[in-house]
PDB file of C-alpha atoms in Angstrom:
ATOM      1  CA  MET A 246     -35.165   2.431 -31.015  1.00  0.00           C
ATOM      2  CA  ASN A 247     -35.300   5.953 -32.153  1.00  0.00           C
ATOM      3  CA  VAL A 248     -36.081   8.589 -29.330  1.00  0.00           C
ATOM      4  CA  ALA A 249     -36.846  12.189 -29.684  1.00  0.00           C
ATOM      5  CA  ILE A 250     -35.461  14.366 -27.530  1.00  0.00           C
ATOM      6  CA  LEU A 251     -37.216  17.743 -26.884  1.00  0.00           C
ATOM      7  CA  LEU A 252     -35.374  20.575 -25.423  1.00  0.00           C
ATOM      8  CA  ALA A 253     -37.779  22.459 -23.638  1.00  0.00           C
ATOM      9  CA  GLY A 254     -35.598  24.309 -20.693  1.00  0.00           C
ATOM     10  CA  GLY A 255     -34.865  27.758 -22.070  1.00  0.00           C
ATOM     11  CA  THR A 256     -36.690  30.749 -20.828  1.00  0.00           C
ATOM     12  CA  GLY A 257     -36.887  32.715 -24.555  1.00  0.00           C
ATOM     13  CA  THR A 258     -35.824  36.093 -23.626  1.00  0.00           C
ATOM     14  CA  ARG A 259     -35.398  37.149 -27.522  1.00  0.00           C
ATOM     15  CA  ILE A 260     -39.364  36.639 -27.756  1.00  0.00           C
ATOM     16  CA  GLY A 261     -40.050  39.193 -24.633  1.00  0.00           C
ATOM     17  CA  ALA A 262     -42.931  37.242 -23.738  1.00  0.00           C
ATOM     18  CA  SER A 263     -43.983  37.113 -19.641  1.00  0.00           C
ATOM     19  CA  VAL A 264     -43.430  33.103 -20.014  1.00  0.00           C
ATOM     20  CA  PRO A 265     -40.751  30.618 -21.682  1.00  0.00           C
ATOM     21  CA  LYS A 266     -41.728  30.535 -25.610  1.00  0.00           C
ATOM     22  CA  GLN A 267     -42.104  26.767 -25.660  1.00  0.00           C
ATOM     23  CA  PHE A 268     -45.358  27.640 -23.361  1.00  0.00           C
ATOM     24  CA  ILE A 269     -46.547  30.628 -25.234  1.00  0.00           C
ATOM     25  CA  LYS A 270     -49.943  29.733 -26.664  1.00  0.00           C
ATOM     26  CA  ILE A 271     -51.094  30.124 -30.333  1.00  0.00           C
ATOM     27  CA  MET A 272     -54.681  29.716 -31.191  1.00  0.00           C
ATOM     28  CA  GLY A 273     -55.063  28.217 -27.385  1.00  0.00           C
ATOM     29  CA  LYS A 274     -52.640  25.794 -27.571  1.00  0.00           C
ATOM     30  CA  PRO A 275     -49.120  26.125 -26.213  1.00  0.00           C
ATOM     31  CA  ILE A 276     -45.982  25.690 -28.863  1.00  0.00           C
ATOM     32  CA  LEU A 277     -44.602  22.985 -27.137  1.00  0.00           C
ATOM     33  CA  ALA A 278     -47.533  20.845 -27.748  1.00  0.00           C
ATOM     34  CA  TYR A 279     -47.558  21.537 -31.302  1.00  0.00           C
ATOM     35  CA  THR A 280     -43.804  20.036 -31.693  1.00  0.00           C
ATOM     36  CA  LEU A 281     -44.577  17.081 -29.453  1.00  0.00           C
ATOM     37  CA  ASP A 282     -47.453  16.471 -32.141  1.00  0.00           C
ATOM     38  CA  VAL A 283     -44.991  16.601 -34.926  1.00  0.00           C
ATOM     39  CA  PHE A 284     -42.740  13.753 -33.154  1.00  0.00           C
ATOM     40  CA  GLU A 285     -45.686  11.931 -32.102  1.00  0.00           C
ATOM     41  CA  GLN A 286     -46.884  11.470 -35.417  1.00  0.00           C
ATOM     42  CA  ASN A 287     -44.031  10.528 -36.858  1.00  0.00           C
ATOM     43  CA  ASP A 288     -43.402   6.608 -37.698  1.00  0.00           C
ATOM     44  CA  ASN A 289     -39.708   6.593 -37.275  1.00  0.00           C
ATOM     45  CA  ILE A 290     -39.947   8.162 -33.492  1.00  0.00           C
ATOM     46  CA  ASP A 291     -40.481   5.314 -30.834  1.00  0.00           C
ATOM     47  CA  ALA A 292     -40.357   7.169 -27.890  1.00  0.00           C
ATOM     48  CA  ILE A 293     -39.868  11.080 -26.466  1.00  0.00           C
ATOM     49  CA  GLU A 294     -38.124  12.455 -23.810  1.00  0.00           C
ATOM     50  CA  ILE A 295     -38.656  16.105 -22.880  1.00  0.00           C
ATOM     51  CA  VAL A 296     -35.676  18.190 -21.152  1.00  0.00           C
ATOM     52  CA  CYS A 297     -38.143  20.668 -19.359  1.00  0.00           C
ATOM     53  CA  HIS A 298     -37.158  24.079 -17.203  1.00  0.00           C
ATOM     54  CA  LYS A 299     -37.349  23.209 -13.620  1.00  0.00           C
ATOM     55  CA  ASP A 300     -40.300  25.637 -13.070  1.00  0.00           C
ATOM     56  CA  TRP A 301     -42.575  23.946 -15.557  1.00  0.00           C
ATOM     57  CA  VAL A 302     -42.181  20.232 -15.112  1.00  0.00           C
ATOM     58  CA  GLU A 303     -45.825  20.175 -13.712  1.00  0.00           C
ATOM     59  CA  ASP A 304     -47.138  22.109 -16.774  1.00  0.00           C
ATOM     60  CA  VAL A 305     -45.483  19.587 -19.008  1.00  0.00           C
ATOM     61  CA  GLU A 306     -46.803  16.535 -17.416  1.00  0.00           C
ATOM     62  CA  LEU A 307     -50.484  18.205 -17.644  1.00  0.00           C
ATOM     63  CA  MET A 308     -49.951  19.094 -21.323  1.00  0.00           C
ATOM     64  CA  VAL A 309     -48.457  15.536 -22.211  1.00  0.00           C
ATOM     65  CA  LYS A 310     -51.880  14.258 -20.642  1.00  0.00           C
ATOM     66  CA  LYS A 311     -54.199  16.745 -22.344  1.00  0.00           C
ATOM     67  CA  TYR A 312     -52.903  16.292 -25.716  1.00  0.00           C
ATOM     68  CA  ASN A 313     -52.318  12.552 -25.720  1.00  0.00           C
ATOM     69  CA  ILE A 314     -48.838  12.453 -26.329  1.00  0.00           C
ATOM     70  CA  SER A 315     -48.784   8.582 -25.755  1.00  0.00           C
ATOM     71  CA  LYS A 316     -45.110   8.304 -27.058  1.00  0.00           C
ATOM     72  CA  PHE A 317     -43.950  10.497 -23.943  1.00  0.00           C
ATOM     73  CA  ARG A 318     -41.489   8.180 -21.683  1.00  0.00           C
ATOM     74  CA  TRP A 319     -39.084  10.524 -20.058  1.00  0.00           C
ATOM     75  CA  MET A 320     -38.858  13.839 -18.302  1.00  0.00           C
ATOM     76  CA  CYS A 321     -35.375  15.550 -16.860  1.00  0.00           C
ATOM     77  CA  THR A 322     -34.727  19.130 -15.989  1.00  0.00           C
ATOM     78  CA  GLY A 323     -32.210  21.175 -18.256  1.00  0.00           C
ATOM     79  CA  GLY A 324     -29.231  23.100 -17.203  1.00  0.00           C
ATOM     80  CA  GLY A 325     -27.854  26.573 -17.463  1.00  0.00           C
ATOM     81  CA  SER A 326     -27.273  26.400 -21.053  1.00  0.00           C
ATOM     82  CA  PHE A 327     -28.172  24.807 -24.367  1.00  0.00           C
ATOM     83  CA  GLN A 328     -24.964  22.297 -24.149  1.00  0.00           C
ATOM     84  CA  GLU A 329     -25.887  21.513 -20.647  1.00  0.00           C
ATOM     85  CA  SER A 330     -29.383  20.859 -21.133  1.00  0.00           C
ATOM     86  CA  THR A 331     -28.750  18.564 -24.067  1.00  0.00           C
ATOM     87  CA  MET A 332     -26.204  16.462 -22.069  1.00  0.00           C
ATOM     88  CA  GLN A 333     -28.656  16.157 -19.123  1.00  0.00           C
ATOM     89  CA  GLY A 334     -30.948  14.713 -21.619  1.00  0.00           C
ATOM     90  CA  ILE A 335     -28.535  12.259 -23.164  1.00  0.00           C
ATOM     91  CA  PHE A 336     -27.403  11.190 -19.561  1.00  0.00           C
ATOM     92  CA  ASN A 337     -30.510  10.688 -18.554  1.00  0.00           C
ATOM     93  CA  LEU A 338     -31.122   8.004 -21.018  1.00  0.00           C
ATOM     94  CA  LYS A 339     -27.914   6.087 -20.145  1.00  0.00           C
ATOM     95  CA  ASP A 340     -29.603   3.327 -18.717  1.00  0.00           C
ATOM     96  CA  LYS A 341     -32.508   2.870 -21.014  1.00  0.00           C
ATOM     97  CA  LEU A 342     -30.881   3.201 -24.449  1.00  0.00           C
ATOM     98  CA  ALA A 343     -28.328   0.722 -26.317  1.00  0.00           C
ATOM     99  CA  ALA A 344     -25.096   2.286 -28.062  1.00  0.00           C
ATOM    100  CA  ASP A 345     -26.835   2.175 -31.612  1.00  0.00           C
ATOM    101  CA  ASP A 346     -29.886   3.404 -30.667  1.00  0.00           C
ATOM    102  CA  ILE A 347     -30.486   6.743 -32.358  1.00  0.00           C
ATOM    103  CA  VAL A 348     -31.453  10.123 -30.780  1.00  0.00           C
ATOM    104  CA  VAL A 349     -33.287  13.218 -32.815  1.00  0.00           C
ATOM    105  CA  ILE A 350     -32.834  16.152 -30.823  1.00  0.00           C
ATOM    106  CA  SER A 351     -34.978  18.944 -31.605  1.00  0.00           C
ATOM    107  CA  PHE A 352     -35.858  22.321 -29.856  1.00  0.00           C
ATOM    108  CA  GLY A 353     -39.100  22.098 -28.062  1.00  0.00           C
ATOM    109  CA  VAL A 354     -40.114  25.365 -30.483  1.00  0.00           C
ATOM    110  CA  SER A 355     -39.678  23.770 -33.590  1.00  0.00           C
ATOM    111  CA  PRO A 356     -43.595  23.348 -34.327  1.00  0.00           C
ATOM    112  CA  LEU A 357     -43.028  23.442 -38.070  1.00  0.00           C
ATOM    113  CA  THR A 358     -40.477  20.760 -38.463  1.00  0.00           C
ATOM    114  CA  PRO A 359     -41.383  18.651 -41.661  1.00  0.00           C
ATOM    115  CA  GLN A 360     -42.047  14.851 -41.103  1.00  0.00           C
ATOM    116  CA  GLU A 361     -39.742  14.065 -44.139  1.00  0.00           C
ATOM    117  CA  ASP A 362     -36.784  15.989 -42.237  1.00  0.00           C
ATOM    118  CA  ILE A 363     -37.416  13.666 -39.174  1.00  0.00           C
ATOM    119  CA  ASP A 364     -37.317  10.610 -41.787  1.00  0.00           C
ATOM    120  CA  ASP A 365     -34.269  11.752 -43.640  1.00  0.00           C
ATOM    121  CA  SER A 366     -32.330  12.627 -40.142  1.00  0.00           C
ATOM    122  CA  VAL A 367     -33.086   9.144 -38.873  1.00  0.00           C
ATOM    123  CA  ARG A 368     -31.873   7.465 -42.647  1.00  0.00           C
ATOM    124  CA  ILE A 369     -28.756   9.452 -42.581  1.00  0.00           C
ATOM    125  CA  CYS A 370     -27.739   8.705 -39.144  1.00  0.00           C
ATOM    126  CA  LYS A 371     -28.188   5.144 -39.445  1.00  0.00           C
ATOM    127  CA  GLU A 372     -26.079   5.196 -42.331  1.00  0.00           C
ATOM    128  CA  HIS A 373     -23.252   7.306 -40.879  1.00  0.00           C
ATOM    129  CA  GLY A 374     -23.704   7.774 -37.379  1.00  0.00           C
ATOM    130  CA  ASN A 375     -25.029  11.230 -37.095  1.00  0.00           C
ATOM    131  CA  ALA A 376     -27.370  13.554 -39.360  1.00  0.00           C
ATOM    132  CA  ILE A 377     -27.814  17.397 -39.403  1.00  0.00           C
ATOM    133  CA  CYS A 378     -30.509  18.940 -41.191  1.00  0.00           C
ATOM    134  CA  SER A 379     -29.012  21.849 -43.147  1.00  0.00           C
ATOM    135  CA  ALA A 380     -29.555  23.903 -46.114  1.00  0.00           C
ATOM    136  CA  SER A 381     -27.643  25.913 -48.352  1.00  0.00           C
ATOM    137  CA  VAL A 382     -27.354  29.844 -47.273  1.00  0.00           C
ATOM    138  CA  ASP A 383     -29.054  31.902 -49.974  1.00  0.00           C
ATOM    139  CA  LEU A 384     -28.005  35.474 -48.445  1.00  0.00           C
ATOM    140  CA  CYS A 385     -24.649  37.255 -49.369  1.00  0.00           C
ATOM    141  CA  THR A 386     -22.258  36.706 -46.610  1.00  0.00           C
ATOM    142  CA  CYS A 387     -19.300  38.428 -45.306  1.00  0.00           C
ATOM    143  CA  ILE A 388     -16.984  38.034 -42.312  1.00  0.00           C
ATOM    144  CA  MET A 389     -17.656  40.672 -39.733  1.00  0.00           C
ATOM    145  CA  ASP A 390     -14.749  43.063 -38.917  1.00  0.00           C
ATOM    146  CA  ASP A 391     -16.993  44.733 -36.136  1.00  0.00           C
ATOM    147  CA  ALA A 392     -20.710  44.995 -35.287  1.00  0.00           C
ATOM    148  CA  TYR A 393     -21.000  47.435 -37.609  1.00  0.00           C
ATOM    149  CA  SER A 394     -18.993  46.589 -40.815  1.00  0.00           C
ATOM    150  CA  SER A 395     -17.215  44.149 -43.181  1.00  0.00           C
ATOM    151  CA  THR A 396     -14.231  44.113 -45.506  1.00  0.00           C
ATOM    152  CA  GLN A 397     -14.310  40.403 -46.080  1.00  0.00           C
ATOM    153  CA  SER A 398     -16.415  38.339 -48.132  1.00  0.00           C
ATOM    154  CA  ILE A 399     -17.134  35.029 -47.938  1.00  0.00           C
ATOM    155  CA  LEU A 400     -18.287  32.567 -50.620  1.00  0.00           C
ATOM    156  CA  ARG A 401     -21.577  31.430 -49.546  1.00  0.00           C
ATOM    157  CA  GLU A 402     -21.225  28.218 -51.558  1.00  0.00           C
ATOM    158  CA  LYS A 403     -18.948  26.964 -48.847  1.00  0.00           C
ATOM    159  CA  LEU A 404     -21.309  27.848 -46.276  1.00  0.00           C
ATOM    160  CA  ARG A 405     -24.190  25.479 -44.947  1.00  0.00           C
ATOM    161  CA  GLY A 406     -26.652  26.500 -42.420  1.00  0.00           C
ATOM    162  CA  PHE A 407     -28.073  24.227 -39.514  1.00  0.00           C
ATOM    163  CA  ALA A 408     -31.725  23.802 -38.938  1.00  0.00           C
ATOM    164  CA  ASN A 409     -33.981  21.376 -37.123  1.00  0.00           C
ATOM    165  CA  PRO A 410     -33.802  18.253 -36.266  1.00  0.00           C
ATOM    166  CA  TRP A 411     -30.248  16.872 -35.546  1.00  0.00           C
ATOM    167  CA  SER A 412     -29.817  12.668 -34.815  1.00  0.00           C
ATOM    168  CA  PHE A 413     -26.565  10.790 -33.363  1.00  0.00           C
ATOM    169  CA  LYS A 414     -26.163   7.247 -32.618  1.00  0.00           C
ATOM    170  CA  PHE A 415     -26.746   7.309 -28.783  1.00  0.00           C
ATOM    171  CA  GLY A 416     -23.186   5.612 -27.466  1.00  0.00           C
ATOM    172  CA  GLU A 417     -20.987   7.895 -29.856  1.00  0.00           C
ATOM    173  CA  LEU A 418     -22.797  10.793 -28.431  1.00  0.00           C
ATOM    174  CA  CYS A 419     -22.591   9.881 -24.718  1.00  0.00           C
ATOM    175  CA  GLU A 420     -18.928   9.270 -25.215  1.00  0.00           C
ATOM    176  CA  ALA A 421     -18.769  12.787 -27.072  1.00  0.00           C
ATOM    177  CA  TYR A 422     -19.921  14.436 -23.762  1.00  0.00           C
ATOM    178  CA  GLU A 423     -18.058  12.473 -21.456  1.00  0.00           C
ATOM    179  CA  GLU A 424     -14.735  13.273 -23.339  1.00  0.00           C
ATOM    180  CA  ALA A 425     -15.886  17.275 -23.395  1.00  0.00           C
ATOM    181  CA  ILE A 426     -16.303  16.918 -19.544  1.00  0.00           C
ATOM    182  CA  GLN A 427     -12.935  15.328 -19.085  1.00  0.00           C
ATOM    183  CA  ARG A 428     -11.164  17.993 -21.555  1.00  0.00           C
ATOM    184  CA  ASP A 429     -13.408  20.768 -19.947  1.00  0.00           C
ATOM    185  CA  ILE A 430     -14.242  22.148 -23.372  1.00  0.00           C
ATOM    186  CA  LEU A 431     -17.686  22.968 -23.011  1.00  0.00           C
ATOM    187  CA  LYS A 432     -17.693  26.402 -21.766  1.00  0.00           C
ATOM    188  CA  ASP A 433     -15.531  27.443 -24.638  1.00  0.00           C
ATOM    189  CA  LEU A 434     -17.925  26.125 -27.726  1.00  0.00           C
ATOM    190  CA  GLU A 435     -20.326  27.778 -29.642  1.00  0.00           C
ATOM    191  CA  PRO A 436     -23.923  26.270 -27.989  1.00  0.00           C
ATOM    192  CA  HIS A 437     -24.732  23.541 -30.322  1.00  0.00           C
ATOM    193  CA  THR A 438     -24.138  19.429 -30.548  1.00  0.00           C
ATOM    194  CA  THR A 439     -22.375  20.041 -33.961  1.00  0.00           C
ATOM    195  CA  SER A 440     -19.666  22.478 -32.017  1.00  0.00           C
ATOM    196  CA  LEU A 441     -18.980  19.539 -29.869  1.00  0.00           C
ATOM    197  CA  TYR A 442     -18.571  17.391 -32.589  1.00  0.00           C
ATOM    198  CA  PHE A 443     -16.008  19.763 -34.534  1.00  0.00           C
ATOM    199  CA  ALA A 444     -14.205  20.253 -31.707  1.00  0.00           C
ATOM    200  CA  LEU A 445     -13.359  16.864 -31.487  1.00  0.00           C
ATOM    201  CA  GLY A 446     -12.723  16.058 -35.226  1.00  0.00           C
ATOM    202  CA  LYS A 447     -15.566  14.261 -35.890  1.00  0.00           C
ATOM    203  CA  ARG A 448     -17.438  14.434 -39.273  1.00  0.00           C
ATOM    204  CA  ILE A 449     -21.114  16.038 -39.589  1.00  0.00           C
ATOM    205  CA  TRP A 450     -23.393  14.525 -42.258  1.00  0.00           C
ATOM    206  CA  PHE A 451     -26.005  16.552 -43.610  1.00  0.00           C
ATOM    207  CA  SER A 452     -29.395  15.513 -44.212  1.00  0.00           C
ATOM    208  CA  ARG A 453     -32.798  17.018 -45.762  1.00  0.00           C
ATOM    209  CA  CYS A 454     -33.948  20.654 -44.741  1.00  0.00           C
ATOM    210  CA  THR A 455     -37.253  21.626 -46.304  1.00  0.00           C
ATOM    211  CA  THR A 456     -37.837  24.781 -44.589  1.00  0.00           C
ATOM    212  CA  MET A 457     -35.481  26.785 -42.206  1.00  0.00           C
ATOM    213  CA  GLN A 458     -38.648  28.148 -40.510  1.00  0.00           C
ATOM    214  CA  ALA A 459     -38.962  25.185 -38.303  1.00  0.00           C
ATOM    215  CA  LYS A 460     -38.166  27.061 -35.080  1.00  0.00           C
ATOM    216  CA  ILE A 461     -39.481  29.921 -33.290  1.00  0.00           C
ATOM    217  CA  THR A 462     -36.900  32.506 -32.386  1.00  0.00           C
ATOM    218  CA  HIS A 463     -38.006  35.738 -32.786  1.00  0.00           C
ATOM    219  CA  LYS A 464     -41.453  37.575 -32.094  1.00  0.00           C
ATOM    220  CA  GLY A 465     -42.193  37.985 -35.620  1.00  0.00           C
ATOM    221  CA  ASP A 466     -41.830  33.886 -36.201  1.00  0.00           C
ATOM    222  CA  LEU A 467     -44.917  33.961 -33.814  1.00  0.00           C
ATOM    223  CA  ASP A 468     -47.360  35.640 -36.572  1.00  0.00           C
ATOM    224  CA  ILE A 469     -45.382  32.991 -39.169  1.00  0.00           C
ATOM    225  CA  PHE A 470     -46.676  30.016 -37.397  1.00  0.00           C
ATOM    226  CA  GLU A 471     -50.113  31.406 -36.707  1.00  0.00           C
ATOM    227  CA  GLY A 472     -50.529  32.322 -40.237  1.00  0.00           C
ATOM    228  CA  TYR A 473     -49.548  28.852 -41.361  1.00  0.00           C
ATOM    229  CA  LEU A 474     -52.117  27.249 -39.088  1.00  0.00           C
ATOM    230  CA  LEU A 475     -54.867  29.720 -40.136  1.00  0.00           C
ATOM    231  CA  LEU A 476     -53.798  29.019 -43.661  1.00  0.00           C
ATOM    232  CA  LYS A 477     -54.004  25.138 -42.784  1.00  0.00           C
ATOM    233  CA  GLN A 478     -57.315  25.218 -41.138  1.00  0.00           C
ATOM    234  CA  LYS A 479     -58.706  27.177 -44.411  1.00  0.00           C
ATOM    235  CA  ARG A 480     -57.391  24.612 -46.830  1.00  0.00           C
ATOM    236  CA  GLU A 481     -58.925  21.547 -44.641  1.00  0.00           C
ATOM    237  CA  GLN A 482     -62.328  23.464 -44.616  1.00  0.00           C
ATOM    238  CA  GLU A 483     -62.168  24.145 -48.544  1.00  0.00           C
ATOM    239  CA  SER A 484     -61.207  20.739 -48.933  1.00  0.00           C
ATOM    240  CA  LEU A 485     -64.539  19.166 -46.587  1.00  0.00           C
ATOM    241  CA  GLU A 486     -66.472  21.810 -48.748  1.00  0.00           C
ATOM    242  CA  GLU A 487     -65.303  20.269 -52.041  1.00  0.00           C
ATOM    243  CA  LYS A 488     -65.814  16.601 -50.628  1.00  0.00           C
ATOM    244  CA  TRP A 489     -69.504  17.472 -49.607  1.00  0.00           C
ATOM    245  CA  ARG A 490     -70.294  18.991 -52.896  1.00  0.00           C
ATOM    246  CA  GLU A 491     -68.628  16.099 -54.766  1.00  0.00           C
ATOM    247  CA  SER A 492     -71.268  13.844 -52.672  1.00  0.00           C
ATOM    248  CA  LYS A 493     -74.402  15.594 -53.824  1.00  0.00           C
TER     249      LYS A 493
END
């Protein structure tokens, strides 16, 4: 069984909106609903769990019904941090999944996640136990001396950027978070599941990354996403018109 865990518990302060960014509407539809559609349509995903902000549970329940998300199975509230929300989503599934089942974790604000990236994440995870969507870094890079300057270069060929989604065998992921709690190390880690695996000495495996723009992070990303939807709408209309002309 492959379960998508969509993290929708954040407040989205970097966007500067009056609502958490997963609930911002683009062309009349919340960003989270677009992300739900992506995983609803993927043939490798069997079920969906949503980790939701405690104040928005009712809104998500209504959203799931409105947009006919048939794969939705479970919901739990998030924690005070990314790691806590991920951990609560994982532990909420303890009595529902087997150790070899796969969880495909995604930000709820990743409506541009390509289907092929989800497929490859599941494939690599089946082979190696985990899979992190990742890509080479295009920008020239350096190590910061302070917030304003650097005297140290770093080869970008030795770097890899992580994107969306990231997948794990459920049993091993549960054990990783349980060990982290026992050792009390979560508070000291960079807020991502990969940082936990690195801290525990585990190897991370790369999966396909078609685009680094899958996640809505900054205000400008809202315009990128709306532009994508408008272009998609335009091309669909052009395709329909072409078919109509060919039928004449």
